[in-house]
PDB file of C-alpha atoms in Angstrom:
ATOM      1  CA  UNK A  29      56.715 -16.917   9.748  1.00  0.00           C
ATOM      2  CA  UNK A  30      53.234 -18.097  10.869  1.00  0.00           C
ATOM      3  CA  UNK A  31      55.251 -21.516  12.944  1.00  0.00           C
ATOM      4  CA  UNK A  32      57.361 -18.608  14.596  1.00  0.00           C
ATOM      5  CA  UNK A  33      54.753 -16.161  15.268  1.00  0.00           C
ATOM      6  CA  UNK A  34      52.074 -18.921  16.686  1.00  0.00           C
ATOM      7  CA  UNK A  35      54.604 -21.505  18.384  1.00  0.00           C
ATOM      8  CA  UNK A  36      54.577 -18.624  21.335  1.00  0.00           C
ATOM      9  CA  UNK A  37      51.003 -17.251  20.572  1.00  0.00           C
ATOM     10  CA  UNK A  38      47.750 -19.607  22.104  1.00  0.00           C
ATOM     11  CA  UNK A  39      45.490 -20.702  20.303  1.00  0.00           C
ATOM     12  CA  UNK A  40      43.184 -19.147  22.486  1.00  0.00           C
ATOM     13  CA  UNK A  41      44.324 -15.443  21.583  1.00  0.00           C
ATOM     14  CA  UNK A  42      44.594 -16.057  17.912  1.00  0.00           C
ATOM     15  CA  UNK A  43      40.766 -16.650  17.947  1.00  0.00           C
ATOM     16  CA  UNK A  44      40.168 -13.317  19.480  1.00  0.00           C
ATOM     17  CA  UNK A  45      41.773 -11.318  17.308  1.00  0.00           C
ATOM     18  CA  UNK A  46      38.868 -12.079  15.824  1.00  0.00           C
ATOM     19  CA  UNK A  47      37.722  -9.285  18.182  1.00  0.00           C
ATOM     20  CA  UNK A  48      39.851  -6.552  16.386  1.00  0.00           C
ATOM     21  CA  UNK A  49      39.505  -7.857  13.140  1.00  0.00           C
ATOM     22  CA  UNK A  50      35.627  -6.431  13.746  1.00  0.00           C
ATOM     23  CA  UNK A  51      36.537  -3.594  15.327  1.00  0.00           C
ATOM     24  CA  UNK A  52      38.470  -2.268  12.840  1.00  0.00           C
ATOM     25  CA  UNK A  53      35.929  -2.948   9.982  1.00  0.00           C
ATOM     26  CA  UNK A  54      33.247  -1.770  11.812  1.00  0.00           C
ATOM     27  CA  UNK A  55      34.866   1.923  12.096  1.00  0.00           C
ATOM     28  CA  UNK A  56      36.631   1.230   8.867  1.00  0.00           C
ATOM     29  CA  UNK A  57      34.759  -0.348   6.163  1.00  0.00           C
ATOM     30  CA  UNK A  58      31.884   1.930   6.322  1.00  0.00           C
ATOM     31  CA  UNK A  59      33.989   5.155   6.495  1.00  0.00           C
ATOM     32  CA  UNK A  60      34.549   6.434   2.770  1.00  0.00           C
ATOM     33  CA  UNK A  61      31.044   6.136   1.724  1.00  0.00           C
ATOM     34  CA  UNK A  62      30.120   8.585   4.655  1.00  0.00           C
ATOM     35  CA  UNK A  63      32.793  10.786   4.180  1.00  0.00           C
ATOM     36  CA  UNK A  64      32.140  10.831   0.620  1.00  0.00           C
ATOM     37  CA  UNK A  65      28.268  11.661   1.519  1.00  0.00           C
ATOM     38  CA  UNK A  66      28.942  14.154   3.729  1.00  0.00           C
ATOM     39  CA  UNK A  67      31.528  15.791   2.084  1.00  0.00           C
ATOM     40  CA  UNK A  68      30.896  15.627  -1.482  1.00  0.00           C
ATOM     41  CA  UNK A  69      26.815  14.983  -1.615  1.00  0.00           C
ATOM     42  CA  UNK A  70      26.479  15.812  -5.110  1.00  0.00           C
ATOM     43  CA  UNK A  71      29.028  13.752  -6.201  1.00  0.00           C
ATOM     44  CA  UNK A  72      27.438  10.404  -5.076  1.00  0.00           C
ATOM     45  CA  UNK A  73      23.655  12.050  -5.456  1.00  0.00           C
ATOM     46  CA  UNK A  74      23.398  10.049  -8.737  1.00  0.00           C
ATOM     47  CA  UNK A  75      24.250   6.901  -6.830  1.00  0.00           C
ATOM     48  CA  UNK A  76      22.192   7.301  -3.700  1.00  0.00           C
ATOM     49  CA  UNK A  77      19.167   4.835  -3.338  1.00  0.00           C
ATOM     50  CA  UNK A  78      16.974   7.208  -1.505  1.00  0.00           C
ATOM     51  CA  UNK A  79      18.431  10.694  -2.231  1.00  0.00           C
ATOM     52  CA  UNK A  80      15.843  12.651  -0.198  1.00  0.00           C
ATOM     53  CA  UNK A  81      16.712  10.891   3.289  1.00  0.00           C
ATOM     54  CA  UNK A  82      20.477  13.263   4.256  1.00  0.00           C
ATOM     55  CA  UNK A  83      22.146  12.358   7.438  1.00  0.00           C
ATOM     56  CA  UNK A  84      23.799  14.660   9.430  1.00  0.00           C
ATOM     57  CA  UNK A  85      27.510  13.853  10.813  1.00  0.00           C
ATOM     58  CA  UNK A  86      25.937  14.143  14.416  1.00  0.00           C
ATOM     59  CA  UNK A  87      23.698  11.320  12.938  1.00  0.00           C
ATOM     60  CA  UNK A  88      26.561   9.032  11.386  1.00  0.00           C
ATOM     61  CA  UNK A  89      28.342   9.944  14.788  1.00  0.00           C
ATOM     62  CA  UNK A  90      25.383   8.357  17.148  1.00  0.00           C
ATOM     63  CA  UNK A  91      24.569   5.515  14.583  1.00  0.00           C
ATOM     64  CA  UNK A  92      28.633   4.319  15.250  1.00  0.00           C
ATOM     65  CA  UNK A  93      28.281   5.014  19.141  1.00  0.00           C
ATOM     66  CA  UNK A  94      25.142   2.994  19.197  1.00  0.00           C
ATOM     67  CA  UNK A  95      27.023   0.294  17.424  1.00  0.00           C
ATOM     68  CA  UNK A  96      30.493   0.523  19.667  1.00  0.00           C
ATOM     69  CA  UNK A  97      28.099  -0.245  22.351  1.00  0.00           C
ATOM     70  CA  UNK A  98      26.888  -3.143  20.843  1.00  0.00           C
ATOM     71  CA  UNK A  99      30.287  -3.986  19.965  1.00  0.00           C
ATOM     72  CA  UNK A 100      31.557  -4.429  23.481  1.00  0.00           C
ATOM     73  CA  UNK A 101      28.637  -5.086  25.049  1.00  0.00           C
ATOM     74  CA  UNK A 102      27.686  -7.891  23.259  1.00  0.00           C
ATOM     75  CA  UNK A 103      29.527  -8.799  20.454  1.00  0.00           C
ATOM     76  CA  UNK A 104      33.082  -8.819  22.054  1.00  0.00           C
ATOM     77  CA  UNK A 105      32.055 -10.485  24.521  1.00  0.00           C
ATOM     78  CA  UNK A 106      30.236 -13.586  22.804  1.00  0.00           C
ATOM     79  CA  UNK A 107      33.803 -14.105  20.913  1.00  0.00           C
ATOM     80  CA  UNK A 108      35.701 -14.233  24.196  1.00  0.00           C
ATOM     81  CA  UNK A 109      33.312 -17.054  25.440  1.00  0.00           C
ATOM     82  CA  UNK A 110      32.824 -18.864  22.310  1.00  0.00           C
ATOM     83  CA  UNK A 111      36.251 -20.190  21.891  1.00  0.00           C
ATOM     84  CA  UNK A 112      35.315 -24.273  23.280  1.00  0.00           C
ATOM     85  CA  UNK A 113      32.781 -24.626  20.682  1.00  0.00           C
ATOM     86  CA  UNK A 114      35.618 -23.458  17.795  1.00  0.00           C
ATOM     87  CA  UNK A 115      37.989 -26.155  18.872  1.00  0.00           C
ATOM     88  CA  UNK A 116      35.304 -28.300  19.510  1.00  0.00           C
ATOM     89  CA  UNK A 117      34.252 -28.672  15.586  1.00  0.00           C
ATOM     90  CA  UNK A 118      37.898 -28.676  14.568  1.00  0.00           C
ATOM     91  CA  UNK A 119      38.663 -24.999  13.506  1.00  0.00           C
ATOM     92  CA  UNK A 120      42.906 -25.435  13.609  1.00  0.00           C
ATOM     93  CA  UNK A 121      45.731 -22.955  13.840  1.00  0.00           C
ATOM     94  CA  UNK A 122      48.557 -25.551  12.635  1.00  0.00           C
ATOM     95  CA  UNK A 123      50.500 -25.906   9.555  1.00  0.00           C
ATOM     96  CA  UNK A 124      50.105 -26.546   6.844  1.00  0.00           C
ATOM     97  CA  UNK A 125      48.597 -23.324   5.792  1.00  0.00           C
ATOM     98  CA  UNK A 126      45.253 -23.724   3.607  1.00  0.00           C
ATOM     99  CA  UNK A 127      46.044 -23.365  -0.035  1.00  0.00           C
ATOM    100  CA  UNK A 128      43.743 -20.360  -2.064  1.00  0.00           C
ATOM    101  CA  UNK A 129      41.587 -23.098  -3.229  1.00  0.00           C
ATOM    102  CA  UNK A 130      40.925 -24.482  -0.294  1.00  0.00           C
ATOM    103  CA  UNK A 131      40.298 -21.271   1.537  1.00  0.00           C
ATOM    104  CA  UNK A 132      37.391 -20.410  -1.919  1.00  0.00           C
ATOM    105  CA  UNK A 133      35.791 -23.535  -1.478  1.00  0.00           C
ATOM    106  CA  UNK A 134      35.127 -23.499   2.511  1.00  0.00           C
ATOM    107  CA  UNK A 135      34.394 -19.670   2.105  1.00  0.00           C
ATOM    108  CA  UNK A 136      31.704 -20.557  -0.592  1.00  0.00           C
ATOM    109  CA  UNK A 137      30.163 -22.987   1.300  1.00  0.00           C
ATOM    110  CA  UNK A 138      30.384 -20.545   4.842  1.00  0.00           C
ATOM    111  CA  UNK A 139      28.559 -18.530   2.360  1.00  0.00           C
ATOM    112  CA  UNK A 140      26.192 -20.280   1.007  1.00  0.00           C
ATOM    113  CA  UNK A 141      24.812 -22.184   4.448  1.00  0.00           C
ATOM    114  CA  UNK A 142      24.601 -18.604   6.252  1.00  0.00           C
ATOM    115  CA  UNK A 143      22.452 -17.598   3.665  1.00  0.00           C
ATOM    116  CA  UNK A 144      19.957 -19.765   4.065  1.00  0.00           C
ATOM    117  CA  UNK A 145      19.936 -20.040   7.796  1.00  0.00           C
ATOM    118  CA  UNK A 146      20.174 -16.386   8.234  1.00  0.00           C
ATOM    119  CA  UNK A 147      17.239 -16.186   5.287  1.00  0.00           C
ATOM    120  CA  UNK A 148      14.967 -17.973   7.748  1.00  0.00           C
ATOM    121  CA  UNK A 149      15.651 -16.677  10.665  1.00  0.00           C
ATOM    122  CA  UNK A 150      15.063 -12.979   8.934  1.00  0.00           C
ATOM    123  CA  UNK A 151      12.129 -14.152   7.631  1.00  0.00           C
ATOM    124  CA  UNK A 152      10.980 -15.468  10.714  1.00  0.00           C
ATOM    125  CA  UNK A 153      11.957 -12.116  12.518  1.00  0.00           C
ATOM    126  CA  UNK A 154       9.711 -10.366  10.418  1.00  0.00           C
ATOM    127  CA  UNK A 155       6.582 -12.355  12.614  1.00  0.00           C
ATOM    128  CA  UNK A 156       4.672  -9.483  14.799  1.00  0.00           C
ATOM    129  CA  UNK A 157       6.251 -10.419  17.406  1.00  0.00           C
ATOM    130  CA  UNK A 158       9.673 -10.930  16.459  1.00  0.00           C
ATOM    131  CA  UNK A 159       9.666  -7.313  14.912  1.00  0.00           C
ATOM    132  CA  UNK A 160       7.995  -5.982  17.808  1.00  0.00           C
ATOM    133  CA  UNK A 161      10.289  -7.268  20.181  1.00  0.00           C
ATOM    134  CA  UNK A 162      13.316  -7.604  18.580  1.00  0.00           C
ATOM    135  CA  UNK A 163      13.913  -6.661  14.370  1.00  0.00           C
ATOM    136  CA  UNK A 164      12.660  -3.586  14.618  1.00  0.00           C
ATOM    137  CA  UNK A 165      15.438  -1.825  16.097  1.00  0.00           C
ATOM    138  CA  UNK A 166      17.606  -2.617  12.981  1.00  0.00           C
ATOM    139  CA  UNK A 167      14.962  -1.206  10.860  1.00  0.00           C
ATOM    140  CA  UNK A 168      15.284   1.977  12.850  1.00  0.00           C
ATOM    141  CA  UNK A 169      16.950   3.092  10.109  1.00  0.00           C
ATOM    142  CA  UNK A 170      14.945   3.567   7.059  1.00  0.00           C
ATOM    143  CA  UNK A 171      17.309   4.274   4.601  1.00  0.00           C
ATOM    144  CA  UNK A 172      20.663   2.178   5.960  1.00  0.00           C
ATOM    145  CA  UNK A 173      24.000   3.542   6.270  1.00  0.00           C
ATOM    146  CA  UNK A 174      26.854   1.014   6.352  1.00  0.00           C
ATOM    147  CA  UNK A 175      27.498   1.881   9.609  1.00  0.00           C
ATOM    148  CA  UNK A 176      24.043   0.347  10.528  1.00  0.00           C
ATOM    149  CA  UNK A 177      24.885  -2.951   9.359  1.00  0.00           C
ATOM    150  CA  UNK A 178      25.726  -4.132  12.822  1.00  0.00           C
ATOM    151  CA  UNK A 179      23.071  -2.060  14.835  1.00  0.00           C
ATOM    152  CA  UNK A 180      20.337  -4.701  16.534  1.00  0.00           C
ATOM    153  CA  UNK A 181      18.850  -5.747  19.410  1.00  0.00           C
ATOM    154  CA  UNK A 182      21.544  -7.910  21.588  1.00  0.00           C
ATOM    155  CA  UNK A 183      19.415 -10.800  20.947  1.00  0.00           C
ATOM    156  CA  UNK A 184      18.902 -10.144  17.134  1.00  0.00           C
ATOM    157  CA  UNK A 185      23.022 -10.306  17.375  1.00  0.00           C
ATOM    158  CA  UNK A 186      22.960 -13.096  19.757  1.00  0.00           C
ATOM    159  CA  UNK A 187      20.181 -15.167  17.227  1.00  0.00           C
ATOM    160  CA  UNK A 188      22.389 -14.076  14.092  1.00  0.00           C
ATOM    161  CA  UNK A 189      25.719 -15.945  15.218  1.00  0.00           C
ATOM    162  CA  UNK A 190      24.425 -19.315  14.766  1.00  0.00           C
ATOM    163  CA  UNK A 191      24.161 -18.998  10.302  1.00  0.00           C
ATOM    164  CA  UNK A 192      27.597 -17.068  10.931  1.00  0.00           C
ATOM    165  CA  UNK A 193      29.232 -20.166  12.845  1.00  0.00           C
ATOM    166  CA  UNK A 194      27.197 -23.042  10.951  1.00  0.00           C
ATOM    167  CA  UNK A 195      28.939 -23.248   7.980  1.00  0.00           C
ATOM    168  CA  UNK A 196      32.082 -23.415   9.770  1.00  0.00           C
ATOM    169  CA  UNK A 197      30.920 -26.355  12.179  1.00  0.00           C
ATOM    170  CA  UNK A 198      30.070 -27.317   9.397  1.00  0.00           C
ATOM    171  CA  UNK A 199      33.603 -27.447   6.930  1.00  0.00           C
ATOM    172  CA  UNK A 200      35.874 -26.419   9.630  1.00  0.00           C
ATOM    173  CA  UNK A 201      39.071 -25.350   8.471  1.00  0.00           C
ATOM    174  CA  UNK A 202      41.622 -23.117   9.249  1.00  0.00           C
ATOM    175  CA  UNK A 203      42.128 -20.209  11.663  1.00  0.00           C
ATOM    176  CA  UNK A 204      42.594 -17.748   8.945  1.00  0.00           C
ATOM    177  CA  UNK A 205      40.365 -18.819   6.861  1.00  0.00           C
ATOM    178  CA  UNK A 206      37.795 -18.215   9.941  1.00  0.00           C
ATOM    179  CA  UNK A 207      39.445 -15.276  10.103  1.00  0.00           C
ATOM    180  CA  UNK A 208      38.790 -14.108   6.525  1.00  0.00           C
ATOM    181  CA  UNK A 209      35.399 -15.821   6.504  1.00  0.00           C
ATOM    182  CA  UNK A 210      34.778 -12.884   9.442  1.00  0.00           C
ATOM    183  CA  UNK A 211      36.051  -9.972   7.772  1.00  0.00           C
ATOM    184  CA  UNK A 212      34.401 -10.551   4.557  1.00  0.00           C
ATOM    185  CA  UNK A 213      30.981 -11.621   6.059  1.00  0.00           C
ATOM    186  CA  UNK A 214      30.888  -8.530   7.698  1.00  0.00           C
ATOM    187  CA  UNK A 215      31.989  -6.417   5.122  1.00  0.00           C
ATOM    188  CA  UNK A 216      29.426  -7.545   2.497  1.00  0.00           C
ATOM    189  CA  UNK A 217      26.752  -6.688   5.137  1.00  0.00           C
ATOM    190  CA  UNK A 218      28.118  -2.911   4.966  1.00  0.00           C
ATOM    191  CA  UNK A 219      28.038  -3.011   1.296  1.00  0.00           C
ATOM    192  CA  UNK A 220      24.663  -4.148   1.308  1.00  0.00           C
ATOM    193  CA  UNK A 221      23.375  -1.598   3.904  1.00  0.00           C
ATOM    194  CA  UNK A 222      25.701   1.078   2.244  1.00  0.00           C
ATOM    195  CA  UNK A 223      22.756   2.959   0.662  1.00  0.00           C
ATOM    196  CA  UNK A 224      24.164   3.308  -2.636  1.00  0.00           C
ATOM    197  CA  UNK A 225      24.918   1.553  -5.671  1.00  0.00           C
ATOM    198  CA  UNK A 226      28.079   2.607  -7.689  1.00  0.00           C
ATOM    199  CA  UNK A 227      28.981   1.315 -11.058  1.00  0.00           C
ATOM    200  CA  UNK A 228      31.629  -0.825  -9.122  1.00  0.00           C
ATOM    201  CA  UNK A 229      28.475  -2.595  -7.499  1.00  0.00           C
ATOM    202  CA  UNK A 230      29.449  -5.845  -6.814  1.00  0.00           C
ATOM    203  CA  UNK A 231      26.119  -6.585  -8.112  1.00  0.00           C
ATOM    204  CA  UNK A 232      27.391  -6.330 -11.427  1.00  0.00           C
ATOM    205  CA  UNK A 233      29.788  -9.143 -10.929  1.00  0.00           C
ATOM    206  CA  UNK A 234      28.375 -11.992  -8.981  1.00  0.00           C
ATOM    207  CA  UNK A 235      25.617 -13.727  -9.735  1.00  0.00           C
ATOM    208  CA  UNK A 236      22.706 -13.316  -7.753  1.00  0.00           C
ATOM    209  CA  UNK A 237      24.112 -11.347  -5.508  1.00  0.00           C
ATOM    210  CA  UNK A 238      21.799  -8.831  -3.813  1.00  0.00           C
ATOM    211  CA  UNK A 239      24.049  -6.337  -2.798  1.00  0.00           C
ATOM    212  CA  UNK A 240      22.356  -2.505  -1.475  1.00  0.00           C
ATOM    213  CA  UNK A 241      19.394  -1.975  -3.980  1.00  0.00           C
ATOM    214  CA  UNK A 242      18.347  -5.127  -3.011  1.00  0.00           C
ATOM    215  CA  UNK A 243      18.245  -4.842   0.447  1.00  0.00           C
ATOM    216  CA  UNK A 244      17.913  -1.127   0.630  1.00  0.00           C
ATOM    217  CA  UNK A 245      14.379  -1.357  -0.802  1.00  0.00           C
ATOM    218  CA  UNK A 246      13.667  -4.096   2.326  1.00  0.00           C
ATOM    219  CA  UNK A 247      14.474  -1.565   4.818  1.00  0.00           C
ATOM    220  CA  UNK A 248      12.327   1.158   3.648  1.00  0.00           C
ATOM    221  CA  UNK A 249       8.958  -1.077   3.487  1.00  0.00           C
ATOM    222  CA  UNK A 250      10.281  -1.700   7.207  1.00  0.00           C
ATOM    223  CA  UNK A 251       7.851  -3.872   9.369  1.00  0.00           C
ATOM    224  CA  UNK A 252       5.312  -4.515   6.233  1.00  0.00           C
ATOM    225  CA  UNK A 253       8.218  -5.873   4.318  1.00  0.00           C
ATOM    226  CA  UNK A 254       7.552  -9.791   3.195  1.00  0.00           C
ATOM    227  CA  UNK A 255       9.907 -10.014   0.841  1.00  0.00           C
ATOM    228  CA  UNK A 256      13.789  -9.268   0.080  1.00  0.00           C
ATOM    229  CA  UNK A 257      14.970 -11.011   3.072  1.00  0.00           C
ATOM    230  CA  UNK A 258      18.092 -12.275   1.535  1.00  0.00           C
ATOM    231  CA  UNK A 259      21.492 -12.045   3.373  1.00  0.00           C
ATOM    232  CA  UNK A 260      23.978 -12.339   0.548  1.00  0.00           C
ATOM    233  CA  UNK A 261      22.747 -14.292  -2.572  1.00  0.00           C
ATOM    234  CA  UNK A 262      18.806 -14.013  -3.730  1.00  0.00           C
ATOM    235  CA  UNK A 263      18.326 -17.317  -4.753  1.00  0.00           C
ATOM    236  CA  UNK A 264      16.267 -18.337  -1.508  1.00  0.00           C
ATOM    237  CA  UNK A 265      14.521 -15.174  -2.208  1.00  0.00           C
ATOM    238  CA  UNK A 266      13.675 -16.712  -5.748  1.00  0.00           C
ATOM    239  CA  UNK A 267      13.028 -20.397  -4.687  1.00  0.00           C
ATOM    240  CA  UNK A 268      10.094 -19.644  -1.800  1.00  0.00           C
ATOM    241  CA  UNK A 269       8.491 -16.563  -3.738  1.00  0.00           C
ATOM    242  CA  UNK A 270       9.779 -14.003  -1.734  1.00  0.00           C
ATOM    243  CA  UNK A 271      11.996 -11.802  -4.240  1.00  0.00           C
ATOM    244  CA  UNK A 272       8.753  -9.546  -5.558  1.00  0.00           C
ATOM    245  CA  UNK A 273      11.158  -6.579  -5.637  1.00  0.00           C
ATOM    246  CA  UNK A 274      13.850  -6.181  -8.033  1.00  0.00           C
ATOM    247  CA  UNK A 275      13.660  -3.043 -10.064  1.00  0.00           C
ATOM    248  CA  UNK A 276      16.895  -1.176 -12.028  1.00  0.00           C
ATOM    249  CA  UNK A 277      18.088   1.674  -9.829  1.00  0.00           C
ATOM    250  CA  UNK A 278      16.573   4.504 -11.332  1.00  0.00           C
ATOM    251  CA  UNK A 279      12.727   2.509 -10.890  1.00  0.00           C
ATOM    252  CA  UNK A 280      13.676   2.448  -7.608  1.00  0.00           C
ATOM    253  CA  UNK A 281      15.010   5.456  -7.095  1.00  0.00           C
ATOM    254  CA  UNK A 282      11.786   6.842  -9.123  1.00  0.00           C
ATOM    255  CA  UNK A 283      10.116   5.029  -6.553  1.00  0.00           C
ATOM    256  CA  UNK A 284      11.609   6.364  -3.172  1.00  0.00           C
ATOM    257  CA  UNK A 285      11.160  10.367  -4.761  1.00  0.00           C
ATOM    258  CA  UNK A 286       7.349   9.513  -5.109  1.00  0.00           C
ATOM    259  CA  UNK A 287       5.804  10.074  -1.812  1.00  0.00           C
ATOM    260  CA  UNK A 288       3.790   6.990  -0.133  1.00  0.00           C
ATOM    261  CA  UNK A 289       3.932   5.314  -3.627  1.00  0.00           C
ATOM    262  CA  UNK A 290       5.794   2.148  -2.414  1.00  0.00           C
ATOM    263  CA  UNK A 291       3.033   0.454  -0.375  1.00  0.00           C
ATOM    264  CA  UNK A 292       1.597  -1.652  -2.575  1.00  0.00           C
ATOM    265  CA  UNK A 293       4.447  -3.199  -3.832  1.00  0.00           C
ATOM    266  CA  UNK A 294       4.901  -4.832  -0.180  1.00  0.00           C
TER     267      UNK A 294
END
């Protein structure tokens, strides 16, 4: 099937499907945990991370507009241009197909470099003047929605593609396992901005995986935040002293109902 379908498809347009792989999780991914906040409140209340911050759907509605902007402004077209430096390193749409454990193995180590480039670079962003000028748009949002994930300054988007497209320079391999390296990249980063944490928490699963509380807690410091700047994992976090905040959910929850308590855990 995949020799049929691509022997009339270029290799060109198979790469930017990447473009409506992200369009579709963008508007997708992030969708039940909104409609489940706005239509059922006090059903997730006991999962929310900051439960006195309520959106309103006008709210969700501009956050995704501002975000579809950025999509096609910016992020669409990067993929349409980027294409030379994919073939370049080697990224191949032939057969054979990769097997599952070849696919787990390049995705863990796409993983694994992006977090500690993009660890860096976040770090690095939270300098005066990179969150003046640039980082501070994403922390707009004080308490994230997983719509937000994606919403940055074009260069903070721009900056942010190199990690993404390291670790496959890196271990190229093939197209759909850029594909799925993609998809799942950007669907951990609406988990993690998601602003809840459900039993079903990934966090309870993978080790040292940061997942929303983590991250969640980053965001509400904002531009006084020095620690927390993990992308996926926290073990960067751990290994340059930078992971001072790591409470169990209802501490932190305790700690987002207390008014102007949180400073001085910065």
């Amino acid at each position: 099937m995949w020799f049929r379908w691509t022997a009339e498809t270029s290799d060109y347009y198979l790469y930017c499907l990447n473009i409506l792989f992200l369009l579709v999780v963008f508007t997708l991914a992030p969708l039940p945990v909104a409609l489940l906040e706005l239509r059922a409140p006090r059903a997730v209340g006991p999962y929310k991370l900051q439960p006195r911050v309520r959106l309103s759907r006008a709210e969700f509605l501009k956050c995704y507009g501002d975000v579809m902007r950025i999509f096609f402004l910016v992020i669409g077209p990067l993929q349409l241009v980027s294409y030379p430096a994919v073939k370049m390193v080697g990224i191949h749409t032939g057969l054979p197909l990769p097997s599952l454990g070849e696919m787990a193995a390049q995705l863990l180590v796409y993983f694994l470099v992006e977090d500690y480039l993009n660890y860096w670079i976040h770090r690095l962003l939270h300098g005066e003047w990179g969150y003046e000028k640039i980082h501070r748009i994403h922390h707009e949002y004080t308490a994230p929605i997983g719509f937000a994930a994606p919403y940055a300054h074009w260069a903070e988007v721009l900056i942010l593609g190199i990690p993404s497209f390291a670790g496959p320079a890196i271990a190229p391999g093939h197209m759909i396992t850029f594909w799925l390296w993609i998809i799942l990249r950007q669907m951990e980063a609406i988990d993690t901005h998601s602003g809840f944490d459900f039993p079903f928490s990934l966090t309870k699963y993978i080790p040292f995986y940061g997942g929303a509380e983590y991250h969640d807690y980053h965001h509400y410091v904002g531009g006084q935040s020095q620690s927390n700047f993990a992308s996926v994992f926290t073990y960067c976090d751990y290994l340059y002293g930078t992971d001072r905040v790591s409470f169990p959910l209802h501490c932190t929850k305790a700690l987002f109902q207390t008014s102007g308590s949180a400073r001085f855990l910065i």
